[in-house]
C-alpha angles and dihedrals in degrees: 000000000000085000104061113142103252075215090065106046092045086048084056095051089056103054088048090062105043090034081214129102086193095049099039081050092055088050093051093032092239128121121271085248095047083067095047095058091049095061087042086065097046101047090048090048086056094030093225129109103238096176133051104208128192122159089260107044147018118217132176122242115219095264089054088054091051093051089044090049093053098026103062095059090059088041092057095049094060092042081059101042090050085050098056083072092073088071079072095053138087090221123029103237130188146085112312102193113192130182116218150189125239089258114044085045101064097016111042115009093055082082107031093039087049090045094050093036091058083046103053100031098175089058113100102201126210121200122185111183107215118157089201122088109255141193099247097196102051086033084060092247117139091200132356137192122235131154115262092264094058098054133093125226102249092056115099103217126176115196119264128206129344108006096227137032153168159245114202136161134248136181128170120256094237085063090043088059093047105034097024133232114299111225095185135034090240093066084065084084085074094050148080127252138205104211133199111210113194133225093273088057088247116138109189124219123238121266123191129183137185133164095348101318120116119196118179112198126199093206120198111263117230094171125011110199147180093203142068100206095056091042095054091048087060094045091051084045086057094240084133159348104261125197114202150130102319087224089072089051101039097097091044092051096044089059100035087243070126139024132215117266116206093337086178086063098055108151096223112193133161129279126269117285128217111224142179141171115274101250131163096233120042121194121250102241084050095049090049093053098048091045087047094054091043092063098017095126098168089085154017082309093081083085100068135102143249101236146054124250139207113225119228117199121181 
């Protein structure tokens, strides 16, 4: 045993992230077969099975789940040590892996990730898109982006992108003649929602709120989705009022394909934050992104601050 390639078992690793030969090959720029025989000679070199594999999903065994367990700890140490190089070096250089929302995702990271990218040429970023809040460290992640809400307190986090933003409703004009304009959130009752439900399964309610008053609305779902684009296509279609990002709607609204539903109710909240756990020793590719949106001044980005901050949360 003393003689397991180091390739192999970070290969492994890998695969048990991602739960994907295809997509751990494309990490590692490797075929998808390059990493399956990989995993044949390491699990006939342990003589145990460490994957289930169907053609529609990879799963771990248990005694994949035991190697991973142990395995991920040792795996970032050396990462680290390795890391420490780039001290040595003009340019940092490695692998940066984030963990995104939706959002931020389509919406906000194309510029910044390109910008920093053509900055830091030696940086492979990986981006998984994942609405839910994650632990970055066990999921693999050096770093992730969540909403303020959504962080714990011993996270560091440094804003992202634009440093507000907002919630505001749409409907095509097609549903407004037939259903009518809505003039206060409690006629929503009467209407028909497209809805977003997240990967936890979780759809939220709608919560307005306007000198002082707070009204919170379980609107009627005509769609549930998991998806923006197929909920914007309802909603063009005129199967529903939707309330979401504005950035999604910005284009609709711009050319009437939709019109504004209840503008005086918009939901306004702060920006995305980066955050990371608070560790000693930061790895290079990380410690390039967060200098670089601390002084980026070609975006949104222009709004942020010089200096990290610890979230709070009640």
């Amino acid at each position: 045993m003393s003689n397991l390639p180091l390739a192999d078992l970070d290969a492994f690793a890998t695969i048990a992230r991602l739960r994907s030969f295809r997509a751990a090959g494309k990490v590692r720029g490797v075929s998808a077969s390059s990493m399956s025989e990989a995993m044949r000679r390491l699990e006939t070199q342990l003589g145990v099975r460490l994957f289930n594999r169907t053609t529609r999903s990879v799963t771990l065994t248990d005694a994949g789940e035991r190697l991973l367990e142990r395995l991920t700890p040792g795996l970032a140490e050396i990462e680290t040590a390795l890391d420490a190089i780039n001290s040595f070096r003009d340019r940092p250089a490695g692998r940066l892996r984030l963990n995104v929302p939706g959002i931020v995702a389509r919406n906000i990271l194309p510029d910044i990730a390109t910008r920093f990218l053509q900055a830091y040429p030696e940086i492979t970023m990986e981006i998984s898109v994942n609405d839910a809040f994650v632990d970055v460290l066990a999921e693999g992640h050096d770093a992730g982006v969540r909403y303020e809400e959504a962080l714990h307190q011993d996270m560091i986090a440094i804003p992202l992108g634009p440093r507000h933003q907002s919630y505001v409703g749409a409907a095509a004009p097609a549903y407004i003649e037939r259903r009518g304009m809505p003039s206060h959130p409690r006629e929503l009752v009467h209407h028909e929602a497209v809805l977003h439900r997240f990967a936890s399964g979780r759809t939220i309610s709608w919560t307005f709120e306007r000198d002082g008053e707070t009204i919170t609305v379980h609107p009627q779902p005509r769609m549930i989705a998991e998806s923006i684009d197929l909920e914007l296509a309802a909603v063009r279609a005129g199967l529903g009022i939707i309330f979401t990002f504005e950035e999604f709607l910005r284009d609709d609204l711009a050319s009437g394909a939709l019109l504004p539903v209840l503008p005086d109710w918009e939901q306004a909240f702060s920006g995305p934050f980066l955050y990371y756990p608070s560790r000693r020793y930061m790895p290079a590719p990380l410690k390039a992104f967060v200098d670089f949106l601390r002084h980026d001044r070609t975006s949104e980005n222009r709004f942020i601050c010089n200096r990290s901050v610890n979230v709070k949360l009640p």
